[in-house]
Structures are given as C-alpha cells and as structure tokens.
Amino acid sequence: MAEIHLNKVSKSYGDVAVLHDIDWHIRDGEFVVIVGPSGCGKSTLLRMIAGLEKITQGEASIGNRVVNDLEPAERDIAMVFQNYALYPHMSVYNNMAYGLKIKGVPKDEIERRVNRTAEILEIGDYLKRSPRQLSGGQRQRVAMGRAIVREPSVFLFDEPLSNLDAKLRVQMRLEIKKLQERLGITSVYVTHDQVEAMTLGHRLMVLNGGHVEQLGTPIELYERPATAFVAGFIGSPSMNFLDAKISEDGKEVEFPGGNTLSLAQDFSKHANRPVNVGMRPEHLHVDDSNAEKTSHTVDVVEHLGADTLVHGTFGNGGSDLTVRLSGIRTIGQGEVLPLSIDPKNMHLFDPDDGRRLEA
Amino acid sequence: MLKRVHFEPSFLPFLLVAPQIIITVVFFIWPASQALYQSLLVEDAFGLSSEFVWFDNFIELFGDEHYLGAFQRTIFFSFSVAFLSMAFALTLAAMADRVIKGATTYRTFLIWPYAVAPVVSGALWVFMFDPTLGIFTYTLGVLGYEWNHKLNGGEAMFLVIIASAWKQVAYNFLFFLAAMQSIPKSLIEAAAIDGAGPTRRFFSIIFPLISPTTFFLMVINVVFAFFETFGIVHAVTQGGPAKATEILVYKVFNDGFIGLDLGGSAAQSVILMLIVISLTVIQFRYVEKKVDY
Ligand SMILES: Nc1ncnc2c1ncn2[C@@H]1O[C@H](COP(=O)(O)OP(=O)(O)OP(=O)(O)O)[C@@H](O)[C@H]1O
Ligand SMILES: [Mg+2]
C-alpha cells in the first residue's frame, strides 16, 4: 500500500527531452492509467517509477520515500511487461517463486503463496509447465501472478493486454479491474487504448509529446476535455471538429457555409473569435421537429449492429462529419438528414493552441 | 506442392562446384585415404620397402604407454584451454554487455587476437616468457620466482595452455556477447524488479539462457585445442621438455617426420580423424535439436 508522488519529473536522452515536468499525486489504492499515442513517453514515465530509467530531473516518491536513487528491487513494486518477460528456462511455479526466493521467504510459505495466487488466477494446473507450453492468455496470467505473489505496494503495467486477441483482451481487462479492487494495491497502468483507459482507471493521465494534456476521471475527460487533443483522443468514433466563428453577440457559432448553432452559455467575451467546434458523433441526432438544426449530406453508412455510423458532410461548408445513431437505420447515400445537438454538448477550442474556451 | 523447375542440361553447374570439389579431393580425401592406407603398413628402417600389416600399428599404439600418456595430456590440455578461454571470454562478454559508452571500440580490440595466426600467438608468448629475455620471466624473477619452461614441464604446459586459450578468447567472446545480447532486455529488468542483483541475474538468468552457446563453444574449443594448436606448441616448446607438452597432433608430427615411423604416425592421425568426426557428429546433432531450456 503506498501513494506515489511525482514532482516535476522530467526525462531527456542527451539533448532530446521526452517528458516535461510531470506532476502527479497518485493516492493509496488508486488505479490510474497513463494513456496517449505511440511515442508520447508513457512507457518511459512508468519505467522511471519502476527504477528502470534514471529520472533526469524532479523527484519521485513511493509511500513517502524518495526513490530517485533506489534500485528497482528496493522500491517494493512489481511490473507486468508487454511481452510478459517470463523466464523461459523456469517452470511457471519457479517464475512465480523467483522473487520470493530472493527475498528469503521460507520454502513452505513460498509454496503456500504461489498456490494461493495460482488459484486466484486459475493457473493452478500449469504450475509445472514451462512458459512456452502456454497460450498467450495463460502467459499473461502467469505474468500477473508473478507480480501479485510478491504482494508489492505498487503494481505497474505496461500495455499488458496488447498481445492478446480482442475477445481475450476484454475478458482480461475485466479481471484486472476486479483483481485490483479486491487487492486494493496502488496500480499504474499504461496503454494507448482509450477504451482500456476509460474502463480501468479511477483517474487518467493523457500524455501527448511528453506533456500532460489532462488529468482527471474518465467522466471528466469525456465531458470536459481540456484540450482538442484529449477531446479527439477520448471517445470512439472520435469527436468531430469544425472550424467556425463566435457570433457578434456571443450567443451562437457561425459556420463558413452560413449555418449557425446556438451556444449554451454567453461567449460574448470571445465575440468574433475563430474557434474549433467539437461535437461527439453520439451527441448528434436526427431531428424532424422545427427546432434549430443543420443539414448533413450522407456519404457512407456503416452498420455496427447496435449503432449506425453515418459519414457525410456538414451544412453548406462541406466539412466532414460523423454521426452515430442508435439501432439499425436504413439511410441511403446522398440523403440529407436534419441534425440537431444539445448546446451543452458542444465544445469550443482555441484553433491555435487547442485549449478549451470557457464562457 | 512445390513446382519443379527443369533446367536444360549444362556444364555450368559442374563448373561452378568444381573448385570446391577439387579442393576437397586434393586437400582432404586424398591425404585422408593415404593416411588410412599408410596406417596399415610398416616401413623398414631405410624406407626402401613396406609390408602390409593390417591393424598392427593400432594395436601397438594402444599398448604404448607414451601414446596413452600423450592422450591423457591432450585431454587435460584441451579441457584446460576450453575452460580457461571460455571463462575469460564469458567474463569479458558479461562486462561488455553492460558497457554503454565506447562499446564498439572495446569490442573491436577484443576481437583482434582472433586474427593472429597460432604460430604468431605462440611466438608472442615465447618472447614474453623467454627464460633469459622475457618480460614476464623478469617480473617473476623480481618477485622471487624462477621461471624456466625449457626445464620445467609443468611451466611449459601452462605456457602452451595460456597461449592457446588467449587465441580463442576473442572467438568465444564474440559468441558469448551475441548470445547475451539476444536475451530480451525485459527479462533482465523483470529479474531486477524481482530483487536480483547483477551477480544473481547472471547466474540465474543469463547463464542458463546462453547454455546452448556454451555447449557449442565447448565443442569448438575442444576441437581447436585437439587439432589446431600444432603451430603454438611448435613455436613455444616443440613438445618438450621431455615430451611434457607433446599433445596428439604434435606426436603425429614428431613420430612421422622426426622419428620416421610413418605407419605409426599415420595410425595416430587416423585416430585423430575419428575423434574429429565424432565431435562433429555431436555438434551437428545438437545444432539440429537446437535450444531446449
Ligand atoms: N533509449 C532511448 N534513447 C533515445 N530516445 C528514446 C529512448 N527510449 C525512448 N526514446 C524516445 O522517447 C519517446 C517515448 O518513448 P516511450 O517508449 O516512452 O513511448 P510510449 O509512449 O511508451 O510509446 P508506445 O505506445 O509505442 O509504447 C519516444 O519518442 C522514443 O523515441
Ligand atoms: Mg510503450
């Protein structure tokens, strides 16, 4: 059990800075997820917490102990690697027992702990096998088992599910979540998959190019993305972005083709300012009433079963727009749909730095 | 089904393999068959006539305590060379594996000895340990030890072992380093997180994982020490003093060209040939089975 403090943590390789001033306080027992596109520095940050990379600047502490100069072994952590990193020449049992043996835990206690962990993860039948005799999913469980059996104060995961097929991934995701809740051990989980991030994390850190874009709960990130990057990254299919301008009176946005949509709040302090309007596909609906609306010219329709994705062009301006409608809809190409959106669900971003604009 | 490709009959393929076949025949098949034939003959003292004696030469060899002594000596020599050069190479490789700055330079220097011919390697060590001029002899003398490998058989053996092992270190180093670098880094990291320090990681993770390479090198080094150390022995001790460093390959030469016992020497070389064949078979069987942790 431990909390983790990151205080202006930075990393550079020579002259190349890959992480900039990361501040984060991870609470005891919390499950946090670091998410971001490939190459943004997620693994590097996790590896700095693990002690596998030196911290160039700043300070990291685990459970009130500054760990900058501690070896990985001294940090009381366990890590699950993307490729599992099971010792190929040891049986599953010995893989799990290795860390305990080094710690000098008595033999009968090792046996008890390994067996109990194996039972939790349902790998009891494979204890005598060698890792290459296991399927990907089973290896994944062994890797988890090796981490759990040591009863560390922090779990670190680096994309542990990315080598599994889609179905198994969903199943293991749920198991990891349940396991973490049951054990209550502070966990840091790295992924580039936003669905994994949203479903697993109590809180998320969205990283982009070594900078923190936003910290928050999944709901906060979805409802109030701090930047256009976060808005586009969280949610699937991703948010639509349209160029527009705030009207003279600050009560609506004007699109290039002459369409307008009204805003939920008074944006008059930003009057006449060019903006990037974000609308999630699932927040747009077909509206046959007389309410204010805009048109959508259908181009391609995708049927997902539960939902229908309608790709097309927005209003008279011709920008691309995707709409997600629930259920199965029969819509033809070239059809013009009347669309409306609740003004509360419109997000405005600065077109230059991508920051969210507030009224 | 693979589609068979038919070529027009032509001389080109034969022409292309001809050099290899000629080399094999001239430098291997022909001398080997000559040796086989010779090993069944006994020549008179003046080399004027020879008599076909079947396996008498072999029977005589195995009753000859000098020969059996040389056999034992060779086994001791080979395993010492293999062990020493591999242990040293392994240490260097383990260190090089951790070096980050200047790694390429470091490796290049370590590879150089391999490019040195055995005789030259032998000559280097002879100079350094020469009883009257050698720098090591001088140093040992200052420290109060009188070195003279021309009189002391144990010292002579030690010297040929060192000279041979030194020559093999580079080769072993290369293989060990390659094997170590093919171990996924995350395994080492996982062990570090599990609490294993560098030494423990080496013995519980790295060493077991490179065991296939170790076995391969073991065979290669024994073969080297058995058959390719003639030049070193010739340059350093000529088999002396009092046959203390007369290993099997050197005895073949000594008995055949100095002692002029052609039949006996041929029989010895046939035995060596059988040994090399069996070592090669072991090697190939192992290569086919590949890694088995
Ligand atoms: N040893 C290194 N030397 C120089 N640059 C490095 C080194 N290791 C990583 N980087 C750089 O640091 C950045 C972050 O790498 P990192 O592995 O943390 O990315 P990531 O977010 O985990 O990406 P992915 O999702 O692909 O795993 C990358 O741009 C990478 O090129
Ligand atoms: Mg990564």
XYZ file of C-alpha atoms and ligand atoms in Angstrom:
684
model
C 0.000 0.000 0.000
C 1.519 3.259 -0.983
C 0.897 6.546 -2.624
C 3.058 7.854 -5.405
C 4.195 11.444 -5.781
C 5.704 12.740 -8.987
C 7.176 16.171 -8.553
C 8.250 17.966 -11.762
C 9.620 14.749 -13.155
C 11.421 15.132 -16.490
C 13.361 12.837 -18.734
C 15.784 13.507 -21.538
C 18.043 11.294 -23.596
C 21.029 13.503 -24.271
C 19.566 16.661 -25.740
C 16.233 15.104 -26.563
C 13.624 15.806 -23.933
C 10.912 13.153 -23.919
C 8.999 14.058 -20.743
C 8.440 17.537 -19.355
C 7.654 18.448 -15.744
C 5.181 15.738 -14.834
C 3.335 16.425 -11.577
C 1.022 13.822 -10.178
C -0.165 12.566 -6.847
C -1.491 9.029 -7.037
C -3.463 8.098 -3.970
C -3.137 4.915 -1.980
C -5.089 2.083 -3.583
C -5.912 4.086 -6.654
C -5.894 2.582 -10.142
C -4.536 5.176 -12.541
C -3.958 4.900 -16.263
C -1.424 6.702 -18.399
C -2.786 6.948 -21.908
C -1.566 8.580 -25.083
C -0.482 7.913 -28.637
C 2.589 5.856 -29.502
C 5.868 7.521 -28.627
C 4.395 10.062 -26.208
C 6.515 8.785 -23.311
C 4.095 6.560 -21.392
C 6.469 3.653 -21.005
C 9.318 5.968 -20.135
C 7.304 7.500 -17.294
C 6.304 4.087 -15.966
C 9.869 2.843 -16.192
C 11.051 5.825 -14.222
C 8.627 4.914 -11.459
C 9.929 1.340 -11.659
C 13.550 2.457 -11.490
C 14.451 1.046 -14.889
C 15.188 4.537 -16.239
C 17.019 7.303 -14.440
C 14.994 10.376 -13.566
C 16.722 13.288 -15.277
C 15.064 15.974 -13.197
C 12.467 16.217 -10.478
C 11.594 13.810 -7.746
C 9.543 10.653 -7.473
C 8.470 9.121 -4.215
C 6.632 5.949 -3.360
C 4.984 5.747 0.042
C 6.779 8.870 1.324
C 10.192 7.555 0.324
C 12.075 9.438 -2.372
C 13.038 6.725 -4.821
C 15.153 8.615 -7.365
C 18.313 6.787 -6.361
C 16.822 3.471 -5.304
C 17.267 0.283 -7.301
C 14.079 -1.282 -8.720
C 14.342 -4.028 -6.123
C 14.298 -1.516 -3.287
C 11.113 0.201 -4.427
C 8.710 -2.552 -3.432
C 6.995 -2.640 -6.806
C 6.017 -5.336 -9.290
C 5.716 -4.872 -13.016
C 3.864 -6.694 -15.769
C 5.573 -6.310 -19.136
C 4.018 -6.148 -22.575
C 5.856 -9.296 -23.694
C 5.294 -10.827 -20.218
C 9.064 -11.367 -19.741
C 8.594 -14.797 -18.185
C 11.854 -16.624 -17.525
C 11.816 -19.203 -20.329
C 14.015 -21.742 -18.562
C 11.916 -21.892 -15.407
C 8.611 -23.569 -14.752
C 5.564 -21.436 -14.061
C 5.981 -22.239 -10.383
C 9.600 -21.115 -10.352
C 8.765 -17.998 -12.316
C 6.371 -17.019 -9.576
C 8.633 -18.148 -6.757
C 11.794 -16.416 -8.038
C 11.233 -13.074 -6.325
C 10.198 -14.711 -3.062
C 13.262 -16.951 -3.024
C 15.486 -13.914 -3.439
C 13.729 -12.227 -0.555
C 14.481 -15.273 1.544
C 10.885 -16.262 2.222
C 10.749 -19.766 3.766
C 10.043 -22.587 1.373
C 6.677 -23.643 2.759
C 5.433 -20.088 2.731
C 6.536 -19.657 -0.884
C 4.584 -22.757 -1.729
C 1.514 -21.518 0.070
C 1.622 -18.108 -1.573
C 2.273 -19.404 -5.073
C -0.550 -21.912 -4.781
C -2.980 -19.334 -3.474
C -2.107 -16.883 -6.238
C -2.348 -19.610 -8.853
C -5.801 -20.400 -7.553
C -6.947 -16.776 -7.811
C -5.725 -16.619 -11.402
C -6.847 -20.137 -12.292
C -3.417 -21.260 -13.389
C -3.045 -23.994 -10.784
C -2.953 -26.677 -13.451
C 0.014 -25.194 -15.283
C 2.443 -24.722 -12.423
C 4.782 -27.424 -13.670
C 4.785 -26.310 -17.286
C 7.348 -24.085 -18.889
C 6.150 -20.750 -20.290
C 6.493 -21.817 -23.908
C 3.905 -24.517 -23.314
C 1.275 -21.882 -22.504
C -1.040 -19.825 -24.673
C -0.771 -16.054 -24.779
C -3.626 -15.623 -22.334
C -2.160 -18.120 -19.900
C 1.251 -16.427 -20.065
C -0.470 -13.170 -19.312
C -1.970 -14.676 -16.175
C 1.366 -16.074 -15.092
C 2.933 -12.654 -15.552
C 0.185 -11.199 -13.371
C 0.680 -13.996 -10.881
C 4.378 -13.291 -10.641
C 3.548 -9.688 -9.782
C 0.778 -10.476 -7.295
C 2.553 -13.198 -5.378
C 5.174 -10.751 -4.141
C 2.483 -8.586 -2.515
C 4.188 -5.343 -3.521
C 2.930 -1.932 -2.560
C 2.634 -0.798 -6.197
C 1.715 -2.586 -9.422
C 2.998 -1.274 -12.717
C 1.550 -2.469 -16.013
C 2.990 -1.652 -19.428
C 0.382 -2.485 -22.065
C -0.141 -5.941 -20.617
C -3.055 -6.796 -22.877
C -1.823 -5.603 -26.230
C -0.601 -9.030 -27.350
C -3.968 -10.695 -26.810
C -6.825 -11.048 -29.258
C -9.773 -8.700 -28.949
C -12.063 -11.026 -27.039
C -9.483 -12.146 -24.526
C -8.456 -8.556 -24.055
C -11.939 -7.575 -22.936
C -12.096 -10.538 -20.586
C -8.685 -9.906 -19.030
C -9.469 -6.225 -18.720
C -12.404 -7.038 -16.512
C -10.333 -9.500 -14.489
C -7.574 -6.991 -13.903
C -10.123 -4.475 -12.708
C -11.737 -6.937 -10.313
C -8.388 -8.121 -9.065
C -7.195 -4.614 -8.374
C -10.387 -3.810 -6.494
C -10.032 -6.951 -4.454
C -6.367 -6.450 -3.587
C -6.588 -2.671 -3.268
C -2.975 -2.181 -4.375
C -1.993 1.134 -5.943
C -1.665 0.493 -9.671
C -0.297 2.418 -12.612
C -1.350 1.108 -15.980
C -0.010 2.222 -19.352
C -1.988 1.799 -22.534
C -2.566 3.502 -25.847
C -6.081 2.108 -25.993
C -8.569 4.710 -24.809
C -11.283 2.125 -24.131
C -8.963 0.237 -21.800
C -8.042 3.513 -20.150
C -11.652 4.621 -19.658
C -12.844 1.286 -18.298
C -9.935 0.554 -15.962
C -8.811 3.813 -14.491
C -10.145 5.637 -11.487
C -8.156 8.518 -12.938
C -6.352 9.034 -16.202
C -3.344 10.982 -17.345
C -3.457 11.880 -21.015
C 0.070 12.352 -22.338
C 0.969 13.876 -25.654
C 4.517 14.507 -26.825
C 5.851 14.284 -23.284
C 3.387 16.841 -21.897
C 0.394 16.177 -19.684
C -2.702 17.206 -21.620
C -5.151 16.490 -18.844
C -5.570 14.663 -15.561
C -8.983 13.520 -14.435
C -11.582 10.825 -14.049
C -12.848 9.157 -17.210
C -16.125 11.109 -16.975
C -14.332 14.437 -16.572
C -12.194 13.728 -19.591
C -15.223 12.788 -21.639
C -17.455 15.634 -20.559
C -14.949 18.444 -20.220
C -11.854 17.711 -22.283
C -9.261 20.378 -21.516
C -7.800 20.371 -24.999
C -8.814 19.447 -28.516
C -6.267 16.628 -28.314
C -7.967 14.999 -25.329
C -11.365 15.585 -26.923
C -10.263 13.783 -30.068
C -8.412 11.032 -28.205
C -11.168 10.024 -25.788
C -14.307 8.576 -27.329
C -14.869 6.341 -30.297
C -15.514 7.202 -33.063
C -13.615 10.352 -32.260
C -15.085 13.794 -31.908
C -15.879 15.888 -34.998
C -14.024 19.180 -35.258
C -15.385 22.023 -37.366
C -13.943 25.452 -37.998
C -16.304 28.237 -37.035
C -16.523 31.712 -35.561
C -18.297 33.030 -32.469
C -21.011 35.479 -33.427
C -21.069 39.197 -32.641
C -23.354 38.680 -29.625
C -21.522 35.588 -28.374
C -24.702 33.504 -28.344
C -24.025 31.250 -31.297
C -21.319 29.854 -33.576
C -21.328 30.619 -37.279
C -20.014 28.035 -39.734
C -18.400 29.023 -43.054
C -21.398 27.994 -45.189
C -23.747 30.274 -43.239
C -25.141 27.677 -40.802
C -25.344 28.624 -37.168
C -25.791 26.721 -33.905
C -26.637 28.357 -30.616
C -24.427 28.041 -27.553
C -25.418 27.036 -24.045
C -23.626 29.977 -22.457
C -22.810 33.560 -23.281
C -19.439 33.671 -25.057
C -19.550 37.431 -25.715
C -16.061 37.938 -24.292
C -14.847 35.848 -27.225
C -17.079 37.606 -29.788
C -15.939 37.280 -33.424
C -13.217 34.904 -32.427
C -12.430 31.944 -34.735
C -12.964 28.645 -32.871
C -12.781 24.920 -33.336
C -16.155 23.404 -32.528
C -16.145 19.855 -31.225
C -19.207 17.615 -31.390
C -19.228 13.929 -30.485
C -20.841 11.644 -33.069
C -23.149 10.192 -30.412
C -24.438 13.639 -29.418
C -25.816 14.474 -32.838
C -29.310 13.254 -33.601
C -31.745 13.315 -36.420
C -34.446 15.851 -35.565
C -37.617 16.258 -37.612
C -39.060 18.994 -35.419
C -38.850 22.675 -36.173
C -36.035 23.185 -33.700
C -32.852 24.825 -34.840
C -30.888 22.344 -36.871
C -28.421 21.844 -39.607
C -28.217 19.511 -42.535
C -25.967 16.514 -43.076
C -25.395 15.095 -46.544
C -24.816 11.364 -46.247
C -21.830 9.820 -47.934
C -21.049 6.419 -46.363
C -23.099 4.395 -43.873
C -21.534 1.774 -41.572
C -23.688 -0.700 -39.668
C -22.276 -1.874 -36.344
C -25.474 -3.613 -35.291
C -26.139 -1.712 -32.087
C -25.318 1.556 -33.823
C -25.158 3.031 -37.269
C -22.321 5.353 -38.237
C -23.211 7.946 -40.830
C -20.300 9.712 -42.511
C -21.007 12.753 -44.603
C -20.592 16.494 -44.973
C -21.872 19.132 -42.652
C -24.163 22.010 -43.694
C -23.142 24.076 -46.656
C -19.488 24.334 -45.655
C -18.556 20.848 -46.742
C -16.587 19.747 -43.629
C -16.525 16.029 -42.819
C -18.832 14.923 -40.043
C -19.615 11.551 -38.488
C -22.875 10.870 -36.699
C -23.598 7.874 -34.526
C -27.237 6.835 -34.459
C -28.509 4.077 -32.242
C -30.032 0.953 -33.732
C -30.133 -0.096 -37.345
C -31.126 2.700 -39.739
C -31.701 2.468 -43.436
C -30.173 5.576 -44.877
C -29.122 5.973 -48.475
C -26.151 7.758 -49.929
C -26.862 11.382 -50.859
C -29.734 11.646 -48.400
C -29.897 14.890 -46.421
C -30.526 14.439 -42.693
C -31.719 17.248 -40.437
C -29.427 17.182 -37.397
C -29.529 18.820 -34.018
C -27.334 18.846 -30.929
C -27.880 19.850 -27.348
C -25.828 23.086 -26.951
C -24.448 21.682 -23.672
C -22.646 19.049 -25.706
C -20.742 21.474 -27.896
C -17.105 22.050 -27.012
C -15.190 25.118 -28.131
C -11.414 25.077 -28.554
C -8.850 27.670 -29.449
C -7.815 26.824 -33.028
C -4.184 27.775 -32.309
C -3.202 26.093 -29.048
C -6.163 23.711 -28.813
C -7.202 24.846 -25.327
C -10.802 24.668 -24.233
C -12.611 28.035 -24.302
C -14.808 28.882 -21.355
C -17.628 31.379 -21.383
C 3.184 -28.871 -53.888
C 6.374 -27.244 -54.948
C 6.658 -26.748 -58.616
C 9.649 -28.473 -60.056
C 11.868 -26.343 -62.177
C 13.664 -28.022 -65.012
C 16.925 -26.693 -66.307
C 18.495 -27.534 -69.597
C 21.436 -29.870 -69.010
C 24.536 -27.709 -68.947
C 28.142 -27.754 -67.793
C 27.822 -24.562 -65.846
C 26.710 -26.086 -62.536
C 29.514 -28.641 -62.682
C 31.965 -25.915 -63.495
C 30.783 -23.863 -60.531
C 31.151 -26.627 -57.960
C 34.382 -27.934 -59.470
C 36.806 -25.748 -57.452
C 35.227 -26.824 -54.166
C 35.308 -30.472 -55.159
C 38.902 -30.273 -56.362
C 39.974 -28.616 -53.131
C 38.198 -31.236 -51.066
C 39.703 -34.082 -53.042
C 43.251 -32.733 -53.150
C 43.445 -31.461 -49.585
C 41.158 -33.801 -47.751
C 40.019 -37.005 -49.462
C 43.359 -37.871 -50.996
C 45.542 -37.260 -47.910
C 42.961 -38.920 -45.686
C 42.892 -42.046 -47.812
C 46.708 -42.021 -47.975
C 46.821 -41.840 -44.199
C 44.355 -44.688 -43.922
C 46.441 -46.793 -46.287
C 49.736 -45.861 -44.611
C 48.380 -46.765 -41.208
C 48.146 -50.366 -42.334
C 51.798 -50.564 -43.461
C 55.146 -50.927 -41.752
C 58.196 -49.458 -43.435
C 61.710 -50.738 -42.969
C 64.324 -48.518 -41.379
C 65.684 -47.238 -44.674
C 62.298 -46.560 -46.285
C 63.048 -48.983 -49.111
C 60.224 -51.435 -48.670
C 56.970 -51.674 -46.814
C 54.860 -54.500 -45.570
C 51.114 -54.716 -45.175
C 50.383 -55.496 -41.525
C 46.659 -54.889 -41.091
C 45.925 -53.288 -37.691
C 49.268 -53.999 -36.066
C 50.080 -50.299 -35.921
C 46.928 -49.568 -33.966
C 47.394 -52.493 -31.622
C 50.927 -51.334 -30.945
C 49.742 -47.775 -30.251
C 47.270 -48.800 -27.625
C 49.923 -50.838 -25.900
C 52.367 -47.937 -25.952
C 52.397 -46.021 -22.688
C 53.928 -42.977 -24.390
C 50.922 -42.795 -26.651
C 48.430 -43.244 -23.830
C 50.323 -40.602 -21.888
C 50.014 -38.212 -24.814
C 46.307 -38.975 -24.935
C 45.802 -38.065 -21.305
C 47.942 -34.984 -21.708
C 45.872 -33.883 -24.697
C 42.621 -34.286 -22.825
C 43.970 -32.276 -19.903
C 45.352 -29.675 -22.307
C 42.136 -29.388 -24.346
C 39.802 -29.032 -21.429
C 42.107 -26.562 -19.724
C 42.257 -24.460 -22.884
C 38.490 -24.678 -23.378
C 37.729 -23.863 -19.767
C 40.229 -21.052 -19.432
C 39.395 -19.304 -22.681
C 35.649 -19.670 -22.151
C 35.728 -18.484 -18.577
C 37.770 -15.476 -19.533
C 35.643 -14.716 -22.606
C 32.459 -15.052 -20.565
C 33.708 -12.559 -18.006
C 34.674 -10.104 -20.709
C 31.361 -10.575 -22.515
C 29.385 -10.050 -19.324
C 31.283 -6.824 -18.814
C 30.953 -5.698 -22.442
C 27.222 -6.394 -22.276
C 26.930 -3.724 -19.613
C 29.213 -1.191 -21.261
C 27.341 1.609 -22.961
C 29.926 4.219 -23.885
C 32.645 3.229 -26.345
C 31.217 -0.266 -26.676
C 32.242 -0.646 -30.318
C 35.883 0.256 -29.700
C 36.041 -2.064 -26.759
C 34.659 -4.939 -28.799
C 36.947 -4.299 -31.755
C 40.012 -4.531 -29.510
C 38.753 -7.759 -28.016
C 38.311 -9.335 -31.426
C 41.851 -8.681 -32.625
C 43.608 -11.724 -31.128
C 41.446 -13.943 -33.294
C 43.079 -12.520 -36.403
C 46.503 -13.619 -35.163
C 47.863 -16.908 -36.563
C 48.550 -19.656 -33.987
C 52.294 -19.625 -34.643
C 52.463 -15.876 -34.162
C 50.442 -16.159 -30.993
C 52.864 -18.814 -29.796
C 55.855 -16.642 -30.720
C 54.432 -13.719 -28.723
C 54.128 -15.794 -25.593
C 57.553 -17.340 -26.117
C 59.111 -13.893 -26.191
C 57.271 -12.774 -23.114
C 58.255 -15.879 -21.151
C 61.692 -16.456 -22.602
C 63.887 -17.766 -19.731
C 66.615 -15.210 -20.416
C 64.916 -12.276 -22.161
C 61.199 -12.475 -21.380
C 59.487 -9.633 -19.627
C 57.297 -11.936 -17.571
C 60.276 -14.060 -16.648
C 61.993 -10.919 -15.457
C 58.946 -9.798 -13.496
C 58.545 -13.222 -11.920
C 62.250 -13.193 -11.125
C 61.868 -9.889 -9.325
C 59.001 -11.418 -7.367
C 61.257 -14.296 -6.442
C 60.008 -16.995 -8.802
C 62.397 -18.564 -11.218
C 60.600 -19.316 -14.457
C 62.081 -21.690 -16.970
C 59.649 -23.546 -19.167
C 62.535 -25.125 -21.054
C 63.342 -27.194 -17.981
C 60.077 -27.340 -16.098
C 57.394 -29.451 -17.810
C 54.550 -28.025 -15.729
C 55.508 -24.495 -16.657
C 55.793 -25.482 -20.306
C 52.292 -26.954 -20.234
C 50.995 -23.857 -18.524
C 52.528 -21.695 -21.218
C 51.041 -23.584 -24.175
C 47.663 -23.611 -22.447
C 47.793 -19.843 -21.915
C 48.958 -19.177 -25.466
C 46.206 -21.359 -26.948
C 43.476 -20.060 -24.677
C 44.426 -16.452 -25.379
C 43.970 -17.084 -29.057
C 40.443 -18.471 -28.534
C 39.199 -15.792 -26.165
C 38.221 -13.429 -28.966
C 36.173 -16.020 -30.787
C 34.392 -17.149 -27.628
C 33.827 -13.568 -26.601
C 32.021 -12.814 -29.851
C 29.675 -15.743 -29.459
C 29.003 -15.103 -25.791
C 28.319 -11.449 -26.410
C 25.935 -12.195 -29.280
C 24.118 -14.742 -27.114
C 23.812 -12.297 -24.237
C 22.530 -9.554 -26.433
C 19.836 -11.783 -27.848
C 18.315 -12.205 -24.381
C 15.311 -9.859 -24.229
C 16.133 -6.876 -22.063
C 12.819 -7.130 -20.284
C 13.862 -10.480 -18.764
C 16.804 -8.840 -17.076
C 14.596 -5.969 -15.987
C 11.997 -8.353 -14.606
C 14.707 -10.075 -12.594
C 15.985 -6.726 -11.349
C 12.485 -5.856 -10.160
C 12.215 -9.291 -8.563
C 15.172 -8.233 -6.473
C 18.080 -10.000 -8.162
C 21.393 -8.125 -8.185
C 23.790 -8.272 -11.154
C 25.610 -11.412 -9.982
C 22.447 -13.279 -9.208
C 20.913 -12.227 -12.526
C 23.974 -13.525 -14.300
C 23.867 -16.946 -12.699
C 20.109 -17.489 -12.559
C 19.000 -15.872 -15.824
C 21.803 -15.061 -18.250
C 23.978 -18.115 -17.806
C 21.163 -20.676 -18.189
C 19.829 -18.840 -21.226
C 23.157 -18.869 -23.033
C 23.827 -22.534 -22.218
C 23.269 -23.623 -25.840
C 26.058 -21.262 -26.888
C 28.247 -22.503 -24.063
C 27.841 -26.074 -25.238
C 28.544 -25.131 -28.821
C 31.714 -23.287 -27.812
C 32.787 -26.162 -25.600
C 32.884 -28.484 -28.608
C 34.518 -25.877 -30.844
C 37.226 -25.161 -28.285
C 37.993 -28.786 -27.621
C 38.291 -29.353 -31.359
C 40.560 -26.331 -31.611
C 42.779 -27.491 -28.776
C 42.959 -31.010 -30.142
C 43.807 -30.186 -33.718
C 44.757 -26.602 -34.333
C 47.333 -25.986 -31.663
C 50.210 -27.558 -33.550
C 51.609 -24.145 -34.501
C 51.523 -22.921 -30.929
C 53.217 -25.988 -29.497
C 55.796 -25.935 -32.270
C 56.651 -22.303 -31.640
C 56.623 -22.493 -27.850
C 58.033 -25.834 -26.716
C 58.383 -28.277 -29.629
C 56.635 -30.748 -27.411
C 59.285 -30.565 -24.716
C 60.750 -30.554 -22.238
C 60.877 -34.356 -22.141
C 57.591 -34.623 -24.042
C 55.765 -32.686 -21.310
C 53.770 -30.766 -23.907
C 53.622 -33.425 -26.596
C 49.941 -33.480 -27.417
C 48.475 -35.848 -30.005
C 48.787 -33.621 -33.087
C 52.351 -32.864 -32.159
C 53.138 -36.521 -31.645
C 51.864 -37.306 -35.139
C 54.393 -34.858 -36.483
C 57.197 -35.961 -34.169
C 56.817 -39.675 -34.805
C 56.230 -39.286 -38.524
C 58.665 -36.611 -39.614
C 61.308 -36.733 -36.926
C 61.072 -40.350 -35.870
C 60.179 -41.501 -39.405
C 57.686 -44.067 -38.160
C 55.275 -43.410 -40.995
C 52.928 -46.285 -40.262
C 52.559 -45.454 -36.579
C 52.142 -41.783 -37.243
C 49.502 -42.482 -39.882
C 47.644 -44.681 -37.428
C 47.690 -41.812 -34.913
C 46.286 -39.421 -37.456
C 43.522 -41.862 -38.315
C 42.558 -41.964 -34.652
C 42.538 -38.170 -34.557
C 40.339 -38.194 -37.638
C 37.851 -40.487 -35.901
C 37.782 -38.169 -32.900
C 37.118 -35.141 -35.044
C 34.366 -36.974 -36.889
C 32.628 -37.958 -33.669
C 32.896 -34.442 -32.263
C 31.420 -33.102 -35.483
C 28.551 -35.559 -35.240
C 27.817 -34.429 -31.679
C 27.904 -30.849 -32.850
C 25.502 -31.440 -35.725
C 23.066 -33.490 -33.720
C 22.958 -30.730 -31.203
C 22.552 -27.986 -33.812
C 19.578 -29.844 -35.231
C 17.919 -30.250 -31.881
C 18.613 -26.649 -31.088
C 17.789 -24.915 -27.858
C 15.976 -26.782 -25.167
C 15.527 -24.983 -21.920
N 16.950 4.976 -25.190
C 16.363 6.000 -25.839
N 17.107 6.958 -26.455
C 16.516 7.977 -27.090
N 15.194 8.160 -27.187
C 14.396 7.252 -26.599
C 14.941 6.129 -25.897
N 13.908 5.395 -25.422
C 12.785 6.035 -25.809
N 13.070 7.155 -26.514
C 12.113 8.095 -27.077
O 11.261 8.517 -26.037
C 9.946 8.701 -26.521
C 8.984 7.992 -25.617
O 9.168 6.614 -25.689
P 8.214 5.600 -24.943
O 8.743 4.237 -25.131
O 8.011 6.064 -23.552
O 6.864 5.765 -25.764
P 5.446 5.103 -25.485
O 4.517 6.206 -25.164
O 5.574 4.005 -24.498
O 5.074 4.525 -26.901
P 4.403 3.117 -27.297
O 2.936 3.283 -27.137
O 4.777 2.971 -28.725
O 4.995 2.070 -26.419
C 9.925 8.190 -27.943
O 9.861 9.284 -28.803
C 11.232 7.448 -28.101
O 11.741 7.619 -29.393
Mg 5.480 1.839 -24.602
